[in-house]
Coordinates of C-alpha atoms in Angstrom, one line a residue:
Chain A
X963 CA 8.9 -32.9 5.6
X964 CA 12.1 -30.8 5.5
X965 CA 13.3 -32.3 3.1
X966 CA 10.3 -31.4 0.6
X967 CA 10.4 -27.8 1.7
X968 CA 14.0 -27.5 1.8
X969 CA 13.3 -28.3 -1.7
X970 CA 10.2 -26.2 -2.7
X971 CA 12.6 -23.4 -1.6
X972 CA 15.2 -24.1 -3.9
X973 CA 12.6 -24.5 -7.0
X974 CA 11.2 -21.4 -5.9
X975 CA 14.5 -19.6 -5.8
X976 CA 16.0 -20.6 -8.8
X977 CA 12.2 -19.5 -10.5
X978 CA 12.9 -16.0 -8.8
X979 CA 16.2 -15.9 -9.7
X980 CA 15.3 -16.4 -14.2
X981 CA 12.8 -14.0 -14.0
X982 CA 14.6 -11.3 -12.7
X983 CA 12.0 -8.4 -14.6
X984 CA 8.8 -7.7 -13.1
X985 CA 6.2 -9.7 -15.0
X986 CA 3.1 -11.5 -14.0
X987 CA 5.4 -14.7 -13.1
X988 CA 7.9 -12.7 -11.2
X989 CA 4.5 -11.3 -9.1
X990 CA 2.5 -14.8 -9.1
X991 CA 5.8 -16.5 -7.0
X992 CA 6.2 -13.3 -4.8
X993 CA 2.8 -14.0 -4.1
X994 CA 3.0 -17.6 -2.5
X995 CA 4.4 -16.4 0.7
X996 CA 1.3 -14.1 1.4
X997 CA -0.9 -16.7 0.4
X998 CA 0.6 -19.0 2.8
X999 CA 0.1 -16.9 5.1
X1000 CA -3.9 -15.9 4.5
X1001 CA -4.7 -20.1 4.6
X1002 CA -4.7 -20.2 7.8
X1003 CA -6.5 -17.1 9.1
X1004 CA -9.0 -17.7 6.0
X1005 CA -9.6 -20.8 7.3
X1006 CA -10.5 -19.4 11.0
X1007 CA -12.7 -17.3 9.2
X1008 CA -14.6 -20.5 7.7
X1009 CA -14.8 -21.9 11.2
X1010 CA -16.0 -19.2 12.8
X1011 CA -18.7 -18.6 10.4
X1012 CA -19.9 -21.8 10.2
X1013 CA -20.0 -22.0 13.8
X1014 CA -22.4 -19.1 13.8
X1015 CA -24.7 -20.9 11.5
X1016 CA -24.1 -18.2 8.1
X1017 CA -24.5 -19.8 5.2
X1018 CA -21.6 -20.8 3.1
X1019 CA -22.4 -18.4 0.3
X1020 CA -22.9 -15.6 2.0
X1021 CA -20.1 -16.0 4.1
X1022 CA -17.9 -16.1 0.7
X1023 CA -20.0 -13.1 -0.6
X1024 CA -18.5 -11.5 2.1
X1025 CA -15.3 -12.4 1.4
X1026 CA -15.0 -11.4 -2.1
X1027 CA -16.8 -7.6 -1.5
X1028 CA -14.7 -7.2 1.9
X1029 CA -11.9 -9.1 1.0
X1030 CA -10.1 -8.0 4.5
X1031 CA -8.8 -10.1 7.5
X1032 CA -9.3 -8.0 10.5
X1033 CA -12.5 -6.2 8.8
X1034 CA -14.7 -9.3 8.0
X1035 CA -13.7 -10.8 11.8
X1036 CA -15.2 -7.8 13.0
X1037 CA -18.1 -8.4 10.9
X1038 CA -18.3 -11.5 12.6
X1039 CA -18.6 -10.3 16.0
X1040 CA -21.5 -7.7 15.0
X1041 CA -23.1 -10.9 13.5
X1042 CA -23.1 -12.7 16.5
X1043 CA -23.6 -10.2 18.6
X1044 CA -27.1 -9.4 16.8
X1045 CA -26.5 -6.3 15.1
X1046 CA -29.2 -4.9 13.1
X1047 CA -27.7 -1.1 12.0
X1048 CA -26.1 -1.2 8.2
X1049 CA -24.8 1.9 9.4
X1050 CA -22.8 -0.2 12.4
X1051 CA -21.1 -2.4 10.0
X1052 CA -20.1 -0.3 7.4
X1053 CA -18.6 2.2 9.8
X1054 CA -16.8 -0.5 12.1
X1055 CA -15.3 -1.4 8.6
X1056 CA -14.1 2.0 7.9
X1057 CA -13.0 2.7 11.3
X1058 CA -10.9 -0.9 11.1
X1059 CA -9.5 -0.5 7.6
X1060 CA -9.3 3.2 7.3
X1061 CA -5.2 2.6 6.8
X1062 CA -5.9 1.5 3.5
X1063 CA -6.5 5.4 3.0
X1064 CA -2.9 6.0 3.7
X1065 CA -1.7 2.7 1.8
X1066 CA -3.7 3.4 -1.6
X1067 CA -2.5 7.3 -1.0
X1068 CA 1.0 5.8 -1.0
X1069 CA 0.6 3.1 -3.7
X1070 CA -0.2 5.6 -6.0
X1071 CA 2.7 7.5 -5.9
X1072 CA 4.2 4.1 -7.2
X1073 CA 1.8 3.1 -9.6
X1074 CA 3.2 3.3 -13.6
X1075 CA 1.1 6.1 -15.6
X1076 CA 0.4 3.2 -18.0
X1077 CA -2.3 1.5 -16.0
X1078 CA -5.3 2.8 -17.1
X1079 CA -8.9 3.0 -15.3
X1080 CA -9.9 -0.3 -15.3
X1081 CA -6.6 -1.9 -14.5
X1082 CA -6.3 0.8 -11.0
X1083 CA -9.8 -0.2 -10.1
X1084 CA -9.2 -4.2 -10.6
X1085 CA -5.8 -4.1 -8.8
X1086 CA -7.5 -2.0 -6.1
X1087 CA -9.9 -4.3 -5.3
X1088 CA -7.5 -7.3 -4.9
X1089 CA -5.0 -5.1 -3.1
X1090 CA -4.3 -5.8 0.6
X1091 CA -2.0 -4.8 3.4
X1092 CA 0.5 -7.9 2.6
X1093 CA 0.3 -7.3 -1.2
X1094 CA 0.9 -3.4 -1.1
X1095 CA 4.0 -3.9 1.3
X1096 CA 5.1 -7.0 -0.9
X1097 CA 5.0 -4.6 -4.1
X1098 CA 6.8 -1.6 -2.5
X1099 CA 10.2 -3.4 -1.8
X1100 CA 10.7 -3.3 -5.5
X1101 CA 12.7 -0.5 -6.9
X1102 CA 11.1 1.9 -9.6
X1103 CA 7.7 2.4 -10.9
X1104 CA 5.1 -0.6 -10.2
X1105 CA 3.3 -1.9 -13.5
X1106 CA 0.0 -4.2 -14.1
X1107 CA 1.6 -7.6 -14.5
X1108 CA 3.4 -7.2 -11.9
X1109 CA 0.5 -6.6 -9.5
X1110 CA -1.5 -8.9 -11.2
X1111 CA 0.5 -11.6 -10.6
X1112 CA 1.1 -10.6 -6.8
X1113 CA -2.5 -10.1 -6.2
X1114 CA -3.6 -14.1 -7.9
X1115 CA -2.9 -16.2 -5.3
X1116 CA -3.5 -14.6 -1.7
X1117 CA -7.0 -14.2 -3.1
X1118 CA -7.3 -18.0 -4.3
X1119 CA -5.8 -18.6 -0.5
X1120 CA -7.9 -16.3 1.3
X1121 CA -11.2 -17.9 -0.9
X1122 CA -10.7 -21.6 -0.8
X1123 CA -9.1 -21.2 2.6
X1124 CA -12.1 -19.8 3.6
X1125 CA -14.7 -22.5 2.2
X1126 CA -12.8 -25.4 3.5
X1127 CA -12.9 -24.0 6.5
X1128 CA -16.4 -23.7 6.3
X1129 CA -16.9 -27.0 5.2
X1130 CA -14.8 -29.1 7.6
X1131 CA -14.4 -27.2 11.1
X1132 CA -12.1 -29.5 12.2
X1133 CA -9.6 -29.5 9.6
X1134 CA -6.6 -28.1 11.6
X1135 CA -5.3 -29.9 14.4
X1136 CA -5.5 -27.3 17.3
X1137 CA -1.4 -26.8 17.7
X1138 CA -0.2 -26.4 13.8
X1139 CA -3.5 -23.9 13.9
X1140 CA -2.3 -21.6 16.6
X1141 CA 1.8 -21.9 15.1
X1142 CA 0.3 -20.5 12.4
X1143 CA -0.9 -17.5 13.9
X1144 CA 3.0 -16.1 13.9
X1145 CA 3.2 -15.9 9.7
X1146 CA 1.4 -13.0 9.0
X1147 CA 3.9 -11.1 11.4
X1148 CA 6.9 -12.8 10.6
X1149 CA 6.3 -11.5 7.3
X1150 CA 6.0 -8.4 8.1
X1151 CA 9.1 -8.6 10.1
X1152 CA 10.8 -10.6 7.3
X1153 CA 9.6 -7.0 5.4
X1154 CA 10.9 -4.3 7.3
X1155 CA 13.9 -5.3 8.9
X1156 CA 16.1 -5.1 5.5
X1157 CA 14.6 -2.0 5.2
X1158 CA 16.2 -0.8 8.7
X1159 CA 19.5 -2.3 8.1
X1160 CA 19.9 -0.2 5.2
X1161 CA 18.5 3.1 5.9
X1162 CA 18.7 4.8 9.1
X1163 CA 15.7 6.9 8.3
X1164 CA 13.6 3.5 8.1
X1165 CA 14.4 2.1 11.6
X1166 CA 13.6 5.6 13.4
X1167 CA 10.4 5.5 12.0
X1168 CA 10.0 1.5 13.0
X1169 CA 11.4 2.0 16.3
X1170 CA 8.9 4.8 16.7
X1171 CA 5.9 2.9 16.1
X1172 CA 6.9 0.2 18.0
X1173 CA 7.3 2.2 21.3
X1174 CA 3.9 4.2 19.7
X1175 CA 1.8 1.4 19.9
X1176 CA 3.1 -0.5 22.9
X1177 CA 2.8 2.7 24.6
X1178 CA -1.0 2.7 23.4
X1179 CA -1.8 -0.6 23.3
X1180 CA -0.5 -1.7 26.7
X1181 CA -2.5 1.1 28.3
X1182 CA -6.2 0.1 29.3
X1183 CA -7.8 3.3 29.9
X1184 CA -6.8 3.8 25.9
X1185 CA -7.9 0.2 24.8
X1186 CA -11.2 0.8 26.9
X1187 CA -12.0 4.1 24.3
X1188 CA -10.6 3.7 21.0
X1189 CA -10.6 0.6 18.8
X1190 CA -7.0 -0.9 17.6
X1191 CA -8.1 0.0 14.7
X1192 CA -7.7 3.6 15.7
X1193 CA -4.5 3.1 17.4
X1194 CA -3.0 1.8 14.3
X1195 CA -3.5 5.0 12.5
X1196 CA -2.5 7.4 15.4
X1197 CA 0.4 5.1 15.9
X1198 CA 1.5 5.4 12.1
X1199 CA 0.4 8.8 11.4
X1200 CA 2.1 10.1 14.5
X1201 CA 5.8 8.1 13.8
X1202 CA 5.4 8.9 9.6
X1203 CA 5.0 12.7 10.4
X1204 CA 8.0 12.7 12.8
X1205 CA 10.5 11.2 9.8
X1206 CA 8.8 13.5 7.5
X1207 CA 9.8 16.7 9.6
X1208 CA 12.9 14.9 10.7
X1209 CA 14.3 13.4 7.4
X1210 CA 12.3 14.5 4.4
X1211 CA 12.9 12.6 1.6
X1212 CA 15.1 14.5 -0.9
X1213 CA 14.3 13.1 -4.7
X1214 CA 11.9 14.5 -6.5
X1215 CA 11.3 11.1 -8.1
X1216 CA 9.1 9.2 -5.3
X1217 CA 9.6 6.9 -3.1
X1218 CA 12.7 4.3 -4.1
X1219 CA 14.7 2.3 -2.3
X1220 CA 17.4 4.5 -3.0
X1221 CA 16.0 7.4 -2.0
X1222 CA 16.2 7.1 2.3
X1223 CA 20.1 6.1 1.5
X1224 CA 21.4 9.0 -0.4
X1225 CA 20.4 10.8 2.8
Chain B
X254 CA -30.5 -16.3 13.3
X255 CA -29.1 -14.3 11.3
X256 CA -31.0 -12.1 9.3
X257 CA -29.7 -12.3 6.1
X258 CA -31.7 -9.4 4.3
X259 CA -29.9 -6.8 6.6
X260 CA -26.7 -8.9 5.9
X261 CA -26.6 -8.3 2.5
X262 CA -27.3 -4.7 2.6
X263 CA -24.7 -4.5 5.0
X264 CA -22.6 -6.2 3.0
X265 CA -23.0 -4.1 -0.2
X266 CA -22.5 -1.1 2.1
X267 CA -19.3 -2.7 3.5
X268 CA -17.8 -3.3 0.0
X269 CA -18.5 0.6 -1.0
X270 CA -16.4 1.0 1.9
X271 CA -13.6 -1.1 0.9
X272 CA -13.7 0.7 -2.7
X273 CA -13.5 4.1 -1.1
X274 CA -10.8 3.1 1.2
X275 CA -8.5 1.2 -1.4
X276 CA -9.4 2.2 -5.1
X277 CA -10.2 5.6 -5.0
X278 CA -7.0 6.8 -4.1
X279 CA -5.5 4.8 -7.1
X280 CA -7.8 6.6 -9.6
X281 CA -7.4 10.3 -8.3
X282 CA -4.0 10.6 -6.9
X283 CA -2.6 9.8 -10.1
X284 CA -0.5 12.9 -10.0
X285 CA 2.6 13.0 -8.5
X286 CA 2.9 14.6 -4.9
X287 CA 5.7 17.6 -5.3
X288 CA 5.4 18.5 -1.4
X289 CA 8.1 17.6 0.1
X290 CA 6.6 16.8 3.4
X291 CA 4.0 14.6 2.2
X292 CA 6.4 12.9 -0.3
X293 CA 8.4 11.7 3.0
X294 CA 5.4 11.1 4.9
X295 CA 3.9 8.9 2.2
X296 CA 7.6 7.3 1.8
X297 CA 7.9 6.4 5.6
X298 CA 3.7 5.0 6.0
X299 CA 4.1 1.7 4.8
X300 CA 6.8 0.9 7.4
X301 CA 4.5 2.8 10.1
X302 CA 1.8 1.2 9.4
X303 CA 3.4 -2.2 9.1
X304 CA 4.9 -1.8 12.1
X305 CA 2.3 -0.5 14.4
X306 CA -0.1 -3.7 12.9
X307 CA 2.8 -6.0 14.1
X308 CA 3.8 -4.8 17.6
X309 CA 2.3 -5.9 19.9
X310 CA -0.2 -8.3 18.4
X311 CA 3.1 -10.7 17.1
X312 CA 3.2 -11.6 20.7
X313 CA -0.6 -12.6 21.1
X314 CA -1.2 -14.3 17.7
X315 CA -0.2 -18.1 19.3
X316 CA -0.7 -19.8 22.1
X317 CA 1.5 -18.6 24.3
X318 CA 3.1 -15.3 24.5
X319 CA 6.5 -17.3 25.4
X320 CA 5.8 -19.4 21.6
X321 CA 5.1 -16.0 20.2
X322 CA 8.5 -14.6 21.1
X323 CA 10.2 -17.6 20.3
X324 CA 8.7 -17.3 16.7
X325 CA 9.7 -13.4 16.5
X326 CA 13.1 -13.8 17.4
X327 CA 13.6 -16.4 14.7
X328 CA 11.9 -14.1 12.3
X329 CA 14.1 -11.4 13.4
X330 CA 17.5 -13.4 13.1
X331 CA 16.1 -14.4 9.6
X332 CA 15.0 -11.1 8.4
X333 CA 18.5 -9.3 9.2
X334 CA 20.6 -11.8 7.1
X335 CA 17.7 -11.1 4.5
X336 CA 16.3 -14.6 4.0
X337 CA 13.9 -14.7 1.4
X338 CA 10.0 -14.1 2.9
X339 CA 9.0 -17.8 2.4
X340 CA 12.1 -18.9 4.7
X341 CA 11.4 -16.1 7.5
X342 CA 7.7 -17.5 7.4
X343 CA 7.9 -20.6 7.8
X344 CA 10.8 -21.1 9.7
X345 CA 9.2 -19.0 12.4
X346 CA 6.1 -21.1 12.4
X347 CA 8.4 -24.5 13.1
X348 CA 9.8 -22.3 16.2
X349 CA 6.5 -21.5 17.5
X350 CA 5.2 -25.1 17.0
X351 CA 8.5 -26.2 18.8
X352 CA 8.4 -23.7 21.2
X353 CA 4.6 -25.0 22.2
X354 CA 5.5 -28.0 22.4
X355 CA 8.1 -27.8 24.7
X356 CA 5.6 -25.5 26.8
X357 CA 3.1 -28.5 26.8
X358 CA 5.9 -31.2 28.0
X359 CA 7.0 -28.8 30.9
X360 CA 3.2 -28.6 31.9

């Protein structure tokens, strides 16, 4: 077993390594990570929806409009818990996800003035928390291929994930199901924490939301009122303004690696 | 039951939702930011955002919270001699699934 992926890491980094430019197969192999990581938590979603009796096709309906984690087990909840309001569900939604908002806000500071319409609209739709922090750690304006190729596979993870899971509850023994549960975070640890080593400017703002959102989170009379959702944007609005009044930025060319280090 | 006539609605309401939140701003903020204040703020989100997502839930998303740590500290170690994402993941994983399993033979 370690043997194979002791392997499948080297293939995959001597792949990274010839296509050093950012074209569709640079994005496509930056992409396997985050798919990796949506398997698993698509294929909790197929459980749980089977085991609430939605049909198959609906339930992947759902996932290509909503095409978000945290949004559609939500959803789920509302489902089961017999909600009726179209107004509940599409405001739970916003309320859950509104930090796309900020994301697609800062994404498009990054975006290359070559895509056109259609391309910002298509790679919008297939954009998700994992993809938009994947695509940022590159240097320089972000073009279509790119982003193409980033956004193919966590969605051909996140769908078939989700209808195998549908299809065989049971497909996961118990223990590899709940070691899975870490890889969403590890990757965003595996994300920021090069960030912090080189820019000072980075790890006061991490360090901030950290002791932000334990400070919130860990607190019940806050978790008994506001969603964590909510807490989530407080937290990140809150620690972003701080290193914006603290250490703006001083480029006028946005947001590059570089850019916190000349500091 | 579910009723699936409300479903749908709701489900075409809940993917105007998504477009709003995630391809709208790609359309109309095509022009550069000049404001200083909101360049950094924009510049610094993404780490925010990531961070506040990850801390504290990291130490509920196994098991155990004891697994959980184990798996974040391995990610940590991984991620500051800048291991390449697919590494940090999976290796983390194997220390929660170890880190379980040792839980279950002390038990």
């Amino acid at each position: 077993m370690l043997i194979i992926y002791g392997k499948v890491v080297i293939f995959l980094e001597s792949n990274i390594k010839q296509t050093s430019e950012l074209g569709y197969k640079k994005g496509f192999l930056d992409g396997i990570p985050i798919c990796l990581g949506y398997i698993p938590i698509a294929l909790a979603f197929g459980i749980s929806a089977s085991k609430l009796g939605m049909n198959i096709w609906i339930a992947q309906l759902m996932n290509v409009a909503v095409y978000s984690g945290s949004g559609e087990f939500a959803v789920l909840n509302l489902i089961e818990g017999g909600e009726v309001s179209i107004i509940t569900f599409a405001l739970t939604l916003l309320v859950i996800n509104c930090r796309y908002l900020l994301l697609s806000i800062s994404m498009a500071q990054r975006l290359d003035t070559s895509m056109g319409f259609l391309q910002r609209v298509c790679f919008g739709i297939f954009n998700t928390d994992e993809i938009f922090a994947v695509a940022v750690q590159n240097p320089g304006k972000l073009k279509a291929p790119y982003l193409f190729g980033l956004a193919t596979l966590p969605f051909l993870g996140w769908f078939s994930g989700s209808i195998v899971g549908c299809l065989f509850t049971n497909i996961l023994p118990k223990s590899v199901g709940d070691a899975l549960g870490i890889i969403l975070y590890a990757m965003i640890i595996a994300l920021v924490i090069p960030s912090a080593k080189k820019s000072k400017q980075v790890l006061f703002i991490i360090i901030n939301s950290i002791l932000i959102s334990v400070l919130l989170e860990c607190n019940p009379i806050i978790t008994s009122h506001i969603t964590s959702g909510w807490i989530i944007i407080i937290c990140a609005m809150v620690s972003a303004t701080l290193g914006a009044v603290f250490f703006p930025v001083h480029n006028s060319d946005n947001n590059t690696q570089e850019e916190a280090k000349v500091q | 039951m579910i009723d699936y006539g409300v479903l749908l609605k709701a489900i075409a309401a809940m993917a105007v939702v998504m477009f709003c939140l995630r391809v709208l701003p790609l359309i109309f903020c095509k022009k550069p930011i000049k404001n200083r204040f909101i360049q950094s703020f924009l510049f610094y989100i993404p780490y925010a955002v990531l961070t506040s997502m990850a801390i504290p839930e990291a130490f509920h998303s196994t098991a155990s919270v004891p697994s959980a740590i184990a798996g974040v500290v391995i990610a940590c170690i991984l991620a500051y001699f800048e291991r390449d994402l697919l590494t940090v993941c999976l290796s983390a994983t194997a220390a929660v699934f170890i880190a379980d399993q040792i839980m279950n033979f002390i038990k």
